[in-house]
């Protein structure tokens, strides 16, 4: 196949490759949302979008880079591709699992052509470019958004952390794709950069793990408040980070009798339900189940509140008025 024939075939099939890339990306994103309950705007650090290779770039790779292809059109597997960028190494595994499971389920055929964890284990003293790469092929003809897709169409998927992505963007194209001679100290600096990235990821992963290890007691109290909130309002709570701030500040109030105390407090003060239902429409804080705990604190832990309340004091003032409690504002 000469250059003209190659380009003619590519132009006739480009729309099909574009559809296949869109199908693969949509499938992975939907599974991240449905099976892993991920908010893609938070989980993915760079918006993911499939990309079809440009005509000139594809011709250059097929005919002018000394790749020694026997059949370049078939052998080039990144005619369409996408990149998933996450925060930490352990999050890469979740996307890898989605791709592998879909392969096991017959959605497509997938081969992992680069696994940086295995590469790191094989060469523990080597610090270099890292990314997980898959080649995902359609295993049967299908139609996606009105476009017919042949079997055996490849799509390359890269999965990186944000730090790996920064490393690749800054160094990979400059160093590993240039023919010029790169001085040894430049290579050494780049290797040290990757060593730093691995260390940083270890630190971040450790911090994230510790932050996510919610104490059992805290989880129990949160579940109790969620249940009570639904019973009181008929609505599910929408808990925010401010809840965690309050829990952290008043952990010492969560003794083994707290469940009984809060339930009794709610029974003895039925008017609180109506106040919460009324205020939740125009006061976001009242959409959180932690509001029940705060009412309890205002009633029974006023002294501690005065010196430890971590949010706006106006919240406490309003609740104190509703409960008919005298409460001095801290200096």
PDB file of C-alpha atoms in Angstrom:
ATOM      1  CA  UNK A   1       0.000   0.000   0.000  1.00  0.00           C
ATOM      2  CA  UNK A   2       1.515   3.302  -1.075  1.00  0.00           C
ATOM      3  CA  UNK A   3       0.935   6.665   0.537  1.00  0.00           C
ATOM      4  CA  UNK A   4      -1.982   7.657  -1.678  1.00  0.00           C
ATOM      5  CA  UNK A   5      -3.770   4.356  -1.166  1.00  0.00           C
ATOM      6  CA  UNK A   6      -3.171   4.576   2.570  1.00  0.00           C
ATOM      7  CA  UNK A   7      -4.654   8.063   2.754  1.00  0.00           C
ATOM      8  CA  UNK A   8      -7.628   7.136   0.579  1.00  0.00           C
ATOM      9  CA  UNK A   9      -8.524   4.215   2.868  1.00  0.00           C
ATOM     10  CA  UNK A  10      -8.024   6.337   5.967  1.00  0.00           C
ATOM     11  CA  UNK A  11     -10.345   9.063   4.743  1.00  0.00           C
ATOM     12  CA  UNK A  12     -13.006   6.483   3.950  1.00  0.00           C
ATOM     13  CA  UNK A  13     -12.762   4.931   7.450  1.00  0.00           C
ATOM     14  CA  UNK A  14     -12.000   7.934   9.632  1.00  0.00           C
ATOM     15  CA  UNK A  15     -15.650   8.424  10.615  1.00  0.00           C
ATOM     16  CA  UNK A  16     -15.831   4.795  11.717  1.00  0.00           C
ATOM     17  CA  UNK A  17     -12.721   5.171  13.905  1.00  0.00           C
ATOM     18  CA  UNK A  18     -14.168   8.349  15.374  1.00  0.00           C
ATOM     19  CA  UNK A  19     -17.354   6.489  16.330  1.00  0.00           C
ATOM     20  CA  UNK A  20     -15.394   3.605  17.850  1.00  0.00           C
ATOM     21  CA  UNK A  21     -13.339   5.975  20.004  1.00  0.00           C
ATOM     22  CA  UNK A  22     -16.526   7.689  21.151  1.00  0.00           C
ATOM     23  CA  UNK A  23     -18.100   4.326  22.036  1.00  0.00           C
ATOM     24  CA  UNK A  24     -15.101   3.217  24.113  1.00  0.00           C
ATOM     25  CA  UNK A  25     -14.810   6.482  26.043  1.00  0.00           C
ATOM     26  CA  UNK A  26     -18.545   6.671  26.701  1.00  0.00           C
ATOM     27  CA  UNK A  27     -18.614   3.073  27.944  1.00  0.00           C
ATOM     28  CA  UNK A  28     -15.753   3.620  30.400  1.00  0.00           C
ATOM     29  CA  UNK A  29     -17.168   6.925  31.657  1.00  0.00           C
ATOM     30  CA  UNK A  30     -20.644   5.472  32.167  1.00  0.00           C
ATOM     31  CA  UNK A  31     -19.211   2.509  34.082  1.00  0.00           C
ATOM     32  CA  UNK A  32     -17.168   4.849  36.286  1.00  0.00           C
ATOM     33  CA  UNK A  33     -20.402   6.647  37.158  1.00  0.00           C
ATOM     34  CA  UNK A  34     -22.706   3.650  37.471  1.00  0.00           C
ATOM     35  CA  UNK A  35     -20.438   0.959  38.957  1.00  0.00           C
ATOM     36  CA  UNK A  36     -17.965   3.095  40.888  1.00  0.00           C
ATOM     37  CA  UNK A  37     -20.212   6.059  41.706  1.00  0.00           C
ATOM     38  CA  UNK A  38     -17.638   8.526  40.396  1.00  0.00           C
ATOM     39  CA  UNK A  39     -18.255  12.195  39.745  1.00  0.00           C
ATOM     40  CA  UNK A  40     -16.290  12.503  36.509  1.00  0.00           C
ATOM     41  CA  UNK A  41     -15.732  16.229  37.027  1.00  0.00           C
ATOM     42  CA  UNK A  42     -13.853  15.369  40.211  1.00  0.00           C
ATOM     43  CA  UNK A  43     -12.356  11.948  39.449  1.00  0.00           C
ATOM     44  CA  UNK A  44     -10.906  12.808  36.031  1.00  0.00           C
ATOM     45  CA  UNK A  45      -8.335  15.583  36.359  1.00  0.00           C
ATOM     46  CA  UNK A  46      -8.294  16.321  32.633  1.00  0.00           C
ATOM     47  CA  UNK A  47     -11.547  16.169  30.620  1.00  0.00           C
ATOM     48  CA  UNK A  48     -11.468  12.969  28.594  1.00  0.00           C
ATOM     49  CA  UNK A  49     -12.226  13.046  24.894  1.00  0.00           C
ATOM     50  CA  UNK A  50     -11.289  10.623  22.175  1.00  0.00           C
ATOM     51  CA  UNK A  51      -8.987  11.948  19.461  1.00  0.00           C
ATOM     52  CA  UNK A  52      -8.663  10.789  15.865  1.00  0.00           C
ATOM     53  CA  UNK A  53      -5.143  11.045  14.468  1.00  0.00           C
ATOM     54  CA  UNK A  54      -4.618  13.798  11.929  1.00  0.00           C
ATOM     55  CA  UNK A  55      -3.954  12.872   8.317  1.00  0.00           C
ATOM     56  CA  UNK A  56      -0.451  14.336   8.227  1.00  0.00           C
ATOM     57  CA  UNK A  57       0.538  12.800  11.553  1.00  0.00           C
ATOM     58  CA  UNK A  58      -0.702   9.383  10.490  1.00  0.00           C
ATOM     59  CA  UNK A  59       1.103   9.512   7.141  1.00  0.00           C
ATOM     60  CA  UNK A  60       4.276  10.658   8.878  1.00  0.00           C
ATOM     61  CA  UNK A  61       4.128   7.757  11.315  1.00  0.00           C
ATOM     62  CA  UNK A  62       3.327   5.208   8.627  1.00  0.00           C
ATOM     63  CA  UNK A  63       5.938   6.197   6.070  1.00  0.00           C
ATOM     64  CA  UNK A  64       8.581   8.527   7.507  1.00  0.00           C
ATOM     65  CA  UNK A  65       9.622   7.422  10.980  1.00  0.00           C
ATOM     66  CA  UNK A  66      11.593   4.274  10.182  1.00  0.00           C
ATOM     67  CA  UNK A  67       9.043   2.102  11.975  1.00  0.00           C
ATOM     68  CA  UNK A  68       9.612  -0.864   9.607  1.00  0.00           C
ATOM     69  CA  UNK A  69       5.915  -1.593   9.236  1.00  0.00           C
ATOM     70  CA  UNK A  70       4.991  -4.442   6.908  1.00  0.00           C
ATOM     71  CA  UNK A  71       1.376  -3.245   6.782  1.00  0.00           C
ATOM     72  CA  UNK A  72       1.303   0.185   8.410  1.00  0.00           C
ATOM     73  CA  UNK A  73      -2.459   0.661   8.139  1.00  0.00           C
ATOM     74  CA  UNK A  74      -3.134  -2.491  10.141  1.00  0.00           C
ATOM     75  CA  UNK A  75      -0.147  -2.220  12.482  1.00  0.00           C
ATOM     76  CA  UNK A  76      -0.732   1.374  13.612  1.00  0.00           C
ATOM     77  CA  UNK A  77      -3.097   0.898  16.545  1.00  0.00           C
ATOM     78  CA  UNK A  78      -3.497   4.473  17.762  1.00  0.00           C
ATOM     79  CA  UNK A  79      -5.435   5.893  14.811  1.00  0.00           C
ATOM     80  CA  UNK A  80      -7.968   6.821  17.457  1.00  0.00           C
ATOM     81  CA  UNK A  81      -7.270   7.053  21.160  1.00  0.00           C
ATOM     82  CA  UNK A  82      -8.081   8.668  24.468  1.00  0.00           C
ATOM     83  CA  UNK A  83      -6.305   9.486  27.699  1.00  0.00           C
ATOM     84  CA  UNK A  84      -7.733   9.154  31.207  1.00  0.00           C
ATOM     85  CA  UNK A  85      -5.952  11.256  33.831  1.00  0.00           C
ATOM     86  CA  UNK A  86      -6.656  10.576  37.510  1.00  0.00           C
ATOM     87  CA  UNK A  87      -5.091  11.815  40.734  1.00  0.00           C
ATOM     88  CA  UNK A  88      -3.416   8.736  42.229  1.00  0.00           C
ATOM     89  CA  UNK A  89      -1.896   5.462  41.070  1.00  0.00           C
ATOM     90  CA  UNK A  90      -4.481   3.326  42.865  1.00  0.00           C
ATOM     91  CA  UNK A  91      -7.246   5.067  40.871  1.00  0.00           C
ATOM     92  CA  UNK A  92      -5.683   3.833  37.628  1.00  0.00           C
ATOM     93  CA  UNK A  93      -6.633   0.310  38.685  1.00  0.00           C
ATOM     94  CA  UNK A  94     -10.332   1.148  38.654  1.00  0.00           C
ATOM     95  CA  UNK A  95     -10.243   2.102  34.971  1.00  0.00           C
ATOM     96  CA  UNK A  96      -8.059  -0.895  34.137  1.00  0.00           C
ATOM     97  CA  UNK A  97     -10.607  -3.142  35.854  1.00  0.00           C
ATOM     98  CA  UNK A  98     -13.459  -1.659  33.792  1.00  0.00           C
ATOM     99  CA  UNK A  99     -11.570  -2.303  30.552  1.00  0.00           C
ATOM    100  CA  UNK A 100     -10.618  -5.859  31.556  1.00  0.00           C
ATOM    101  CA  UNK A 101     -14.105  -6.756  32.776  1.00  0.00           C
ATOM    102  CA  UNK A 102     -15.683  -5.455  29.572  1.00  0.00           C
ATOM    103  CA  UNK A 103     -13.254  -7.674  27.671  1.00  0.00           C
ATOM    104  CA  UNK A 104     -14.227 -10.676  29.810  1.00  0.00           C
ATOM    105  CA  UNK A 105     -17.911  -9.864  29.215  1.00  0.00           C
ATOM    106  CA  UNK A 106     -17.422  -9.817  25.450  1.00  0.00           C
ATOM    107  CA  UNK A 107     -17.988  -6.082  24.958  1.00  0.00           C
ATOM    108  CA  UNK A 108     -14.624  -5.806  23.209  1.00  0.00           C
ATOM    109  CA  UNK A 109     -11.167  -7.394  23.062  1.00  0.00           C
ATOM    110  CA  UNK A 110      -8.507  -5.615  25.104  1.00  0.00           C
ATOM    111  CA  UNK A 111      -4.773  -6.134  25.394  1.00  0.00           C
ATOM    112  CA  UNK A 112      -2.724  -4.263  27.985  1.00  0.00           C
ATOM    113  CA  UNK A 113       0.395  -3.336  26.067  1.00  0.00           C
ATOM    114  CA  UNK A 114       1.969  -1.255  28.841  1.00  0.00           C
ATOM    115  CA  UNK A 115       1.609  -1.848  32.571  1.00  0.00           C
ATOM    116  CA  UNK A 116       3.884   0.564  34.416  1.00  0.00           C
ATOM    117  CA  UNK A 117       3.548  -1.333  37.707  1.00  0.00           C
ATOM    118  CA  UNK A 118       4.917  -4.497  36.081  1.00  0.00           C
ATOM    119  CA  UNK A 119       7.607  -2.461  34.330  1.00  0.00           C
ATOM    120  CA  UNK A 120       8.610  -0.894  37.635  1.00  0.00           C
ATOM    121  CA  UNK A 121       8.815  -4.290  39.312  1.00  0.00           C
ATOM    122  CA  UNK A 122      10.927  -5.636  36.450  1.00  0.00           C
ATOM    123  CA  UNK A 123      13.293  -2.634  36.581  1.00  0.00           C
ATOM    124  CA  UNK A 124      13.077  -1.223  40.122  1.00  0.00           C
ATOM    125  CA  UNK A 125      16.052   1.107  39.675  1.00  0.00           C
ATOM    126  CA  UNK A 126      14.739   2.645  36.443  1.00  0.00           C
ATOM    127  CA  UNK A 127      12.731   5.848  36.671  1.00  0.00           C
ATOM    128  CA  UNK A 128      11.178   6.720  33.341  1.00  0.00           C
ATOM    129  CA  UNK A 129       7.926   7.410  31.458  1.00  0.00           C
ATOM    130  CA  UNK A 130       4.940   5.764  33.129  1.00  0.00           C
ATOM    131  CA  UNK A 131       1.440   5.104  31.854  1.00  0.00           C
ATOM    132  CA  UNK A 132      -0.926   2.167  31.404  1.00  0.00           C
ATOM    133  CA  UNK A 133      -1.778   1.523  27.776  1.00  0.00           C
ATOM    134  CA  UNK A 134      -4.539  -0.677  26.350  1.00  0.00           C
ATOM    135  CA  UNK A 135      -5.429  -1.494  22.780  1.00  0.00           C
ATOM    136  CA  UNK A 136      -9.175  -2.061  22.674  1.00  0.00           C
ATOM    137  CA  UNK A 137     -10.605  -3.709  19.561  1.00  0.00           C
ATOM    138  CA  UNK A 138     -14.181  -4.134  18.460  1.00  0.00           C
ATOM    139  CA  UNK A 139     -14.812  -7.875  18.507  1.00  0.00           C
ATOM    140  CA  UNK A 140     -17.886  -7.732  16.277  1.00  0.00           C
ATOM    141  CA  UNK A 141     -19.592  -5.263  13.960  1.00  0.00           C
ATOM    142  CA  UNK A 142     -21.764  -2.706  15.753  1.00  0.00           C
ATOM    143  CA  UNK A 143     -23.595   0.522  15.185  1.00  0.00           C
ATOM    144  CA  UNK A 144     -22.914   3.553  17.382  1.00  0.00           C
ATOM    145  CA  UNK A 145     -24.984   6.705  16.936  1.00  0.00           C
ATOM    146  CA  UNK A 146     -25.967   5.661  13.433  1.00  0.00           C
ATOM    147  CA  UNK A 147     -22.440   4.792  12.288  1.00  0.00           C
ATOM    148  CA  UNK A 148     -21.474   1.209  11.383  1.00  0.00           C
ATOM    149  CA  UNK A 149     -18.242   0.000  12.996  1.00  0.00           C
ATOM    150  CA  UNK A 150     -16.358  -3.004  11.644  1.00  0.00           C
ATOM    151  CA  UNK A 151     -14.914  -5.738  13.806  1.00  0.00           C
ATOM    152  CA  UNK A 152     -11.240  -5.522  14.827  1.00  0.00           C
ATOM    153  CA  UNK A 153     -11.044  -1.702  14.855  1.00  0.00           C
ATOM    154  CA  UNK A 154      -8.392  -0.598  17.412  1.00  0.00           C
ATOM    155  CA  UNK A 155      -8.504   2.229  19.928  1.00  0.00           C
ATOM    156  CA  UNK A 156      -5.608   3.086  22.222  1.00  0.00           C
ATOM    157  CA  UNK A 157      -6.430   4.047  25.808  1.00  0.00           C
ATOM    158  CA  UNK A 158      -3.796   5.607  28.068  1.00  0.00           C
ATOM    159  CA  UNK A 159      -4.329   5.885  31.809  1.00  0.00           C
ATOM    160  CA  UNK A 160      -2.094   8.136  33.924  1.00  0.00           C
ATOM    161  CA  UNK A 161      -1.988  10.039  37.147  1.00  0.00           C
ATOM    162  CA  UNK A 162      -1.912  13.813  36.998  1.00  0.00           C
ATOM    163  CA  UNK A 163       1.761  13.839  37.960  1.00  0.00           C
ATOM    164  CA  UNK A 164       2.606  11.225  35.322  1.00  0.00           C
ATOM    165  CA  UNK A 165       0.699  13.307  32.800  1.00  0.00           C
ATOM    166  CA  UNK A 166       2.667  16.426  33.700  1.00  0.00           C
ATOM    167  CA  UNK A 167       5.919  14.478  33.368  1.00  0.00           C
ATOM    168  CA  UNK A 168       4.929  13.112  29.957  1.00  0.00           C
ATOM    169  CA  UNK A 169       3.756  16.464  28.661  1.00  0.00           C
ATOM    170  CA  UNK A 170       6.933  18.220  29.738  1.00  0.00           C
ATOM    171  CA  UNK A 171       9.524  15.619  28.830  1.00  0.00           C
ATOM    172  CA  UNK A 172       8.305  12.788  26.634  1.00  0.00           C
ATOM    173  CA  UNK A 173       7.848  14.708  23.394  1.00  0.00           C
ATOM    174  CA  UNK A 174      11.006  16.727  23.986  1.00  0.00           C
ATOM    175  CA  UNK A 175      13.406  13.935  24.925  1.00  0.00           C
ATOM    176  CA  UNK A 176      12.137  10.591  23.719  1.00  0.00           C
ATOM    177  CA  UNK A 177      10.854  11.684  20.321  1.00  0.00           C
ATOM    178  CA  UNK A 178      13.797  13.871  19.306  1.00  0.00           C
ATOM    179  CA  UNK A 179      16.753  12.644  17.318  1.00  0.00           C
ATOM    180  CA  UNK A 180      19.160  15.195  18.772  1.00  0.00           C
ATOM    181  CA  UNK A 181      21.732  14.080  21.308  1.00  0.00           C
ATOM    182  CA  UNK A 182      20.514  14.634  24.847  1.00  0.00           C
ATOM    183  CA  UNK A 183      23.214  15.198  27.446  1.00  0.00           C
ATOM    184  CA  UNK A 184      23.463  12.573  30.227  1.00  0.00           C
ATOM    185  CA  UNK A 185      22.786  15.111  32.972  1.00  0.00           C
ATOM    186  CA  UNK A 186      19.460  15.963  31.296  1.00  0.00           C
ATOM    187  CA  UNK A 187      18.457  12.291  31.335  1.00  0.00           C
ATOM    188  CA  UNK A 188      19.514  12.069  34.970  1.00  0.00           C
ATOM    189  CA  UNK A 189      17.448  15.130  35.882  1.00  0.00           C
ATOM    190  CA  UNK A 190      14.425  13.640  34.145  1.00  0.00           C
ATOM    191  CA  UNK A 191      14.920  10.332  36.004  1.00  0.00           C
ATOM    192  CA  UNK A 192      15.113  12.195  39.307  1.00  0.00           C
ATOM    193  CA  UNK A 193      11.884  13.956  38.405  1.00  0.00           C
ATOM    194  CA  UNK A 194      10.111  10.632  37.947  1.00  0.00           C
ATOM    195  CA  UNK A 195      11.567   9.370  41.227  1.00  0.00           C
ATOM    196  CA  UNK A 196      10.112  12.451  42.911  1.00  0.00           C
ATOM    197  CA  UNK A 197       6.739  11.842  41.242  1.00  0.00           C
ATOM    198  CA  UNK A 198       6.618   8.269  42.569  1.00  0.00           C
ATOM    199  CA  UNK A 199       7.507   9.503  46.048  1.00  0.00           C
ATOM    200  CA  UNK A 200       4.869  12.236  45.907  1.00  0.00           C
ATOM    201  CA  UNK A 201       2.229   9.726  44.818  1.00  0.00           C
ATOM    202  CA  UNK A 202       3.137   7.473  47.755  1.00  0.00           C
ATOM    203  CA  UNK A 203       2.739  10.416  50.142  1.00  0.00           C
ATOM    204  CA  UNK A 204      -0.561  11.550  48.626  1.00  0.00           C
ATOM    205  CA  UNK A 205      -1.935   7.998  48.591  1.00  0.00           C
ATOM    206  CA  UNK A 206      -1.039   7.542  52.243  1.00  0.00           C
ATOM    207  CA  UNK A 207      -2.696  10.827  53.230  1.00  0.00           C
ATOM    208  CA  UNK A 208      -5.818  10.020  51.192  1.00  0.00           C
ATOM    209  CA  UNK A 209      -6.050   6.558  52.725  1.00  0.00           C
ATOM    210  CA  UNK A 210      -5.861   7.956  56.248  1.00  0.00           C
ATOM    211  CA  UNK A 211      -8.433  10.649  55.512  1.00  0.00           C
ATOM    212  CA  UNK A 212     -10.811   8.076  54.051  1.00  0.00           C
ATOM    213  CA  UNK A 213     -10.500   5.710  56.995  1.00  0.00           C
ATOM    214  CA  UNK A 214     -13.592   7.002  58.711  1.00  0.00           C
ATOM    215  CA  UNK A 215     -13.868   5.697  62.282  1.00  0.00           C
ATOM    216  CA  UNK A 216     -16.642   3.142  62.764  1.00  0.00           C
ATOM    217  CA  UNK A 217     -18.280   5.275  65.434  1.00  0.00           C
ATOM    218  CA  UNK A 218     -18.384   8.303  63.160  1.00  0.00           C
ATOM    219  CA  UNK A 219     -19.960   6.201  60.429  1.00  0.00           C
ATOM    220  CA  UNK A 220     -22.587   4.913  62.871  1.00  0.00           C
ATOM    221  CA  UNK A 221     -23.494   8.424  64.013  1.00  0.00           C
ATOM    222  CA  UNK A 222     -23.697   9.643  60.424  1.00  0.00           C
ATOM    223  CA  UNK A 223     -26.042   6.787  59.529  1.00  0.00           C
ATOM    224  CA  UNK A 224     -28.223   7.519  62.560  1.00  0.00           C
ATOM    225  CA  UNK A 225     -28.519  11.181  61.611  1.00  0.00           C
ATOM    226  CA  UNK A 226     -29.288  10.304  57.998  1.00  0.00           C
ATOM    227  CA  UNK A 227     -32.077   7.953  59.119  1.00  0.00           C
ATOM    228  CA  UNK A 228     -33.537  10.495  61.519  1.00  0.00           C
ATOM    229  CA  UNK A 229     -33.358  13.237  58.924  1.00  0.00           C
ATOM    230  CA  UNK A 230     -35.360  11.174  56.444  1.00  0.00           C
ATOM    231  CA  UNK A 231     -37.915  10.284  59.124  1.00  0.00           C
ATOM    232  CA  UNK A 232     -38.276  13.941  60.084  1.00  0.00           C
ATOM    233  CA  UNK A 233     -38.394  15.511  56.608  1.00  0.00           C
ATOM    234  CA  UNK A 234     -39.237  12.770  54.127  1.00  0.00           C
ATOM    235  CA  UNK A 235     -36.125  13.804  52.166  1.00  0.00           C
ATOM    236  CA  UNK A 236     -32.640  12.347  51.898  1.00  0.00           C
ATOM    237  CA  UNK A 237     -29.929  14.605  53.347  1.00  0.00           C
ATOM    238  CA  UNK A 238     -27.335  16.262  51.122  1.00  0.00           C
ATOM    239  CA  UNK A 239     -24.239  16.127  53.307  1.00  0.00           C
ATOM    240  CA  UNK A 240     -21.272  18.401  52.623  1.00  0.00           C
ATOM    241  CA  UNK A 241     -17.721  18.786  53.919  1.00  0.00           C
ATOM    242  CA  UNK A 242     -18.909  21.094  56.678  1.00  0.00           C
ATOM    243  CA  UNK A 243     -20.413  17.998  58.331  1.00  0.00           C
ATOM    244  CA  UNK A 244     -16.964  16.445  58.592  1.00  0.00           C
ATOM    245  CA  UNK A 245     -15.612  19.624  60.166  1.00  0.00           C
ATOM    246  CA  UNK A 246     -18.267  19.483  62.881  1.00  0.00           C
ATOM    247  CA  UNK A 247     -17.807  15.750  63.465  1.00  0.00           C
ATOM    248  CA  UNK A 248     -14.068  16.255  63.796  1.00  0.00           C
ATOM    249  CA  UNK A 249     -14.489  19.046  66.327  1.00  0.00           C
ATOM    250  CA  UNK A 250     -17.017  17.229  68.528  1.00  0.00           C
ATOM    251  CA  UNK A 251     -15.821  13.619  68.398  1.00  0.00           C
ATOM    252  CA  UNK A 252     -15.657  13.514  72.191  1.00  0.00           C
ATOM    253  CA  UNK A 253     -19.445  13.955  72.305  1.00  0.00           C
ATOM    254  CA  UNK A 254     -20.048  10.683  70.473  1.00  0.00           C
ATOM    255  CA  UNK A 255     -20.207   8.345  73.438  1.00  0.00           C
ATOM    256  CA  UNK A 256     -21.966   4.991  73.317  1.00  0.00           C
ATOM    257  CA  UNK A 257     -25.207   6.515  74.606  1.00  0.00           C
ATOM    258  CA  UNK A 258     -25.395   9.239  71.947  1.00  0.00           C
ATOM    259  CA  UNK A 259     -27.872   7.300  69.789  1.00  0.00           C
ATOM    260  CA  UNK A 260     -30.365   7.079  72.629  1.00  0.00           C
ATOM    261  CA  UNK A 261     -29.812  10.706  73.638  1.00  0.00           C
ATOM    262  CA  UNK A 262     -30.380  12.076  70.125  1.00  0.00           C
ATOM    263  CA  UNK A 263     -33.446   9.933  69.498  1.00  0.00           C
ATOM    264  CA  UNK A 264     -34.926  11.078  72.811  1.00  0.00           C
ATOM    265  CA  UNK A 265     -34.064  14.689  72.004  1.00  0.00           C
ATOM    266  CA  UNK A 266     -35.897  14.420  68.682  1.00  0.00           C
ATOM    267  CA  UNK A 267     -38.942  12.832  70.322  1.00  0.00           C
ATOM    268  CA  UNK A 268     -39.056  15.514  73.027  1.00  0.00           C
ATOM    269  CA  UNK A 269     -38.751  18.336  70.484  1.00  0.00           C
ATOM    270  CA  UNK A 270     -41.058  17.431  67.572  1.00  0.00           C
ATOM    271  CA  UNK A 271     -41.224  21.061  66.385  1.00  0.00           C
ATOM    272  CA  UNK A 272     -37.622  20.747  65.155  1.00  0.00           C
ATOM    273  CA  UNK A 273     -38.817  18.667  62.200  1.00  0.00           C
ATOM    274  CA  UNK A 274     -41.029  21.485  60.961  1.00  0.00           C
ATOM    275  CA  UNK A 275     -38.256  24.051  61.387  1.00  0.00           C
ATOM    276  CA  UNK A 276     -35.812  21.936  59.379  1.00  0.00           C
ATOM    277  CA  UNK A 277     -38.359  21.266  56.613  1.00  0.00           C
ATOM    278  CA  UNK A 278     -39.132  24.967  56.367  1.00  0.00           C
ATOM    279  CA  UNK A 279     -35.548  26.174  56.430  1.00  0.00           C
ATOM    280  CA  UNK A 280     -34.033  23.556  54.095  1.00  0.00           C
ATOM    281  CA  UNK A 281     -35.520  25.335  51.062  1.00  0.00           C
ATOM    282  CA  UNK A 282     -33.498  28.520  51.543  1.00  0.00           C
ATOM    283  CA  UNK A 283     -30.678  27.539  53.922  1.00  0.00           C
ATOM    284  CA  UNK A 284     -28.272  24.920  52.517  1.00  0.00           C
ATOM    285  CA  UNK A 285     -26.950  23.925  55.929  1.00  0.00           C
ATOM    286  CA  UNK A 286     -30.403  22.579  56.836  1.00  0.00           C
ATOM    287  CA  UNK A 287     -30.148  20.065  53.967  1.00  0.00           C
ATOM    288  CA  UNK A 288     -27.506  18.166  55.928  1.00  0.00           C
ATOM    289  CA  UNK A 289     -28.356  15.596  58.585  1.00  0.00           C
ATOM    290  CA  UNK A 290     -25.656  17.110  60.812  1.00  0.00           C
ATOM    291  CA  UNK A 291     -28.203  19.836  61.628  1.00  0.00           C
ATOM    292  CA  UNK A 292     -29.873  17.403  64.068  1.00  0.00           C
ATOM    293  CA  UNK A 293     -26.574  16.919  65.901  1.00  0.00           C
ATOM    294  CA  UNK A 294     -26.084  20.688  66.042  1.00  0.00           C
ATOM    295  CA  UNK A 295     -29.518  21.158  67.635  1.00  0.00           C
ATOM    296  CA  UNK A 296     -28.521  18.551  70.202  1.00  0.00           C
ATOM    297  CA  UNK A 297     -25.226  20.337  70.901  1.00  0.00           C
ATOM    298  CA  UNK A 298     -26.980  23.674  71.381  1.00  0.00           C
ATOM    299  CA  UNK A 299     -29.345  22.114  73.883  1.00  0.00           C
ATOM    300  CA  UNK A 300     -26.872  20.034  75.897  1.00  0.00           C
ATOM    301  CA  UNK A 301     -23.301  21.165  75.081  1.00  0.00           C
ATOM    302  CA  UNK A 302     -23.577  24.956  75.079  1.00  0.00           C
ATOM    303  CA  UNK A 303     -20.373  25.525  77.023  1.00  0.00           C
ATOM    304  CA  UNK A 304     -18.314  23.410  74.656  1.00  0.00           C
ATOM    305  CA  UNK A 305     -19.935  25.030  71.635  1.00  0.00           C
ATOM    306  CA  UNK A 306     -18.868  28.482  72.763  1.00  0.00           C
ATOM    307  CA  UNK A 307     -15.203  27.692  72.464  1.00  0.00           C
ATOM    308  CA  UNK A 308     -15.160  25.084  69.675  1.00  0.00           C
ATOM    309  CA  UNK A 309     -17.798  25.854  67.033  1.00  0.00           C
ATOM    310  CA  UNK A 310     -15.861  25.819  63.720  1.00  0.00           C
ATOM    311  CA  UNK A 311     -18.389  27.487  61.398  1.00  0.00           C
ATOM    312  CA  UNK A 312     -20.328  30.765  61.316  1.00  0.00           C
ATOM    313  CA  UNK A 313     -21.659  31.606  64.771  1.00  0.00           C
ATOM    314  CA  UNK A 314     -24.917  32.924  63.284  1.00  0.00           C
ATOM    315  CA  UNK A 315     -26.048  29.301  62.788  1.00  0.00           C
ATOM    316  CA  UNK A 316     -25.784  28.658  66.528  1.00  0.00           C
ATOM    317  CA  UNK A 317     -27.528  31.928  67.389  1.00  0.00           C
ATOM    318  CA  UNK A 318     -30.536  31.053  65.233  1.00  0.00           C
ATOM    319  CA  UNK A 319     -30.831  27.525  66.631  1.00  0.00           C
ATOM    320  CA  UNK A 320     -30.541  28.808  70.212  1.00  0.00           C
ATOM    321  CA  UNK A 321     -33.470  31.174  69.574  1.00  0.00           C
ATOM    322  CA  UNK A 322     -35.543  28.357  68.126  1.00  0.00           C
ATOM    323  CA  UNK A 323     -34.856  26.190  71.167  1.00  0.00           C
ATOM    324  CA  UNK A 324     -35.344  29.043  73.623  1.00  0.00           C
ATOM    325  CA  UNK A 325     -31.824  28.625  74.930  1.00  0.00           C
ATOM    326  CA  UNK A 326     -29.733  31.477  76.345  1.00  0.00           C
ATOM    327  CA  UNK A 327     -26.363  31.390  74.638  1.00  0.00           C
ATOM    328  CA  UNK A 328     -23.660  34.058  74.782  1.00  0.00           C
ATOM    329  CA  UNK A 329     -21.618  34.667  71.689  1.00  0.00           C
ATOM    330  CA  UNK A 330     -17.927  33.855  72.284  1.00  0.00           C
ATOM    331  CA  UNK A 331     -15.473  36.709  72.310  1.00  0.00           C
TER     332      UNK A 331
END
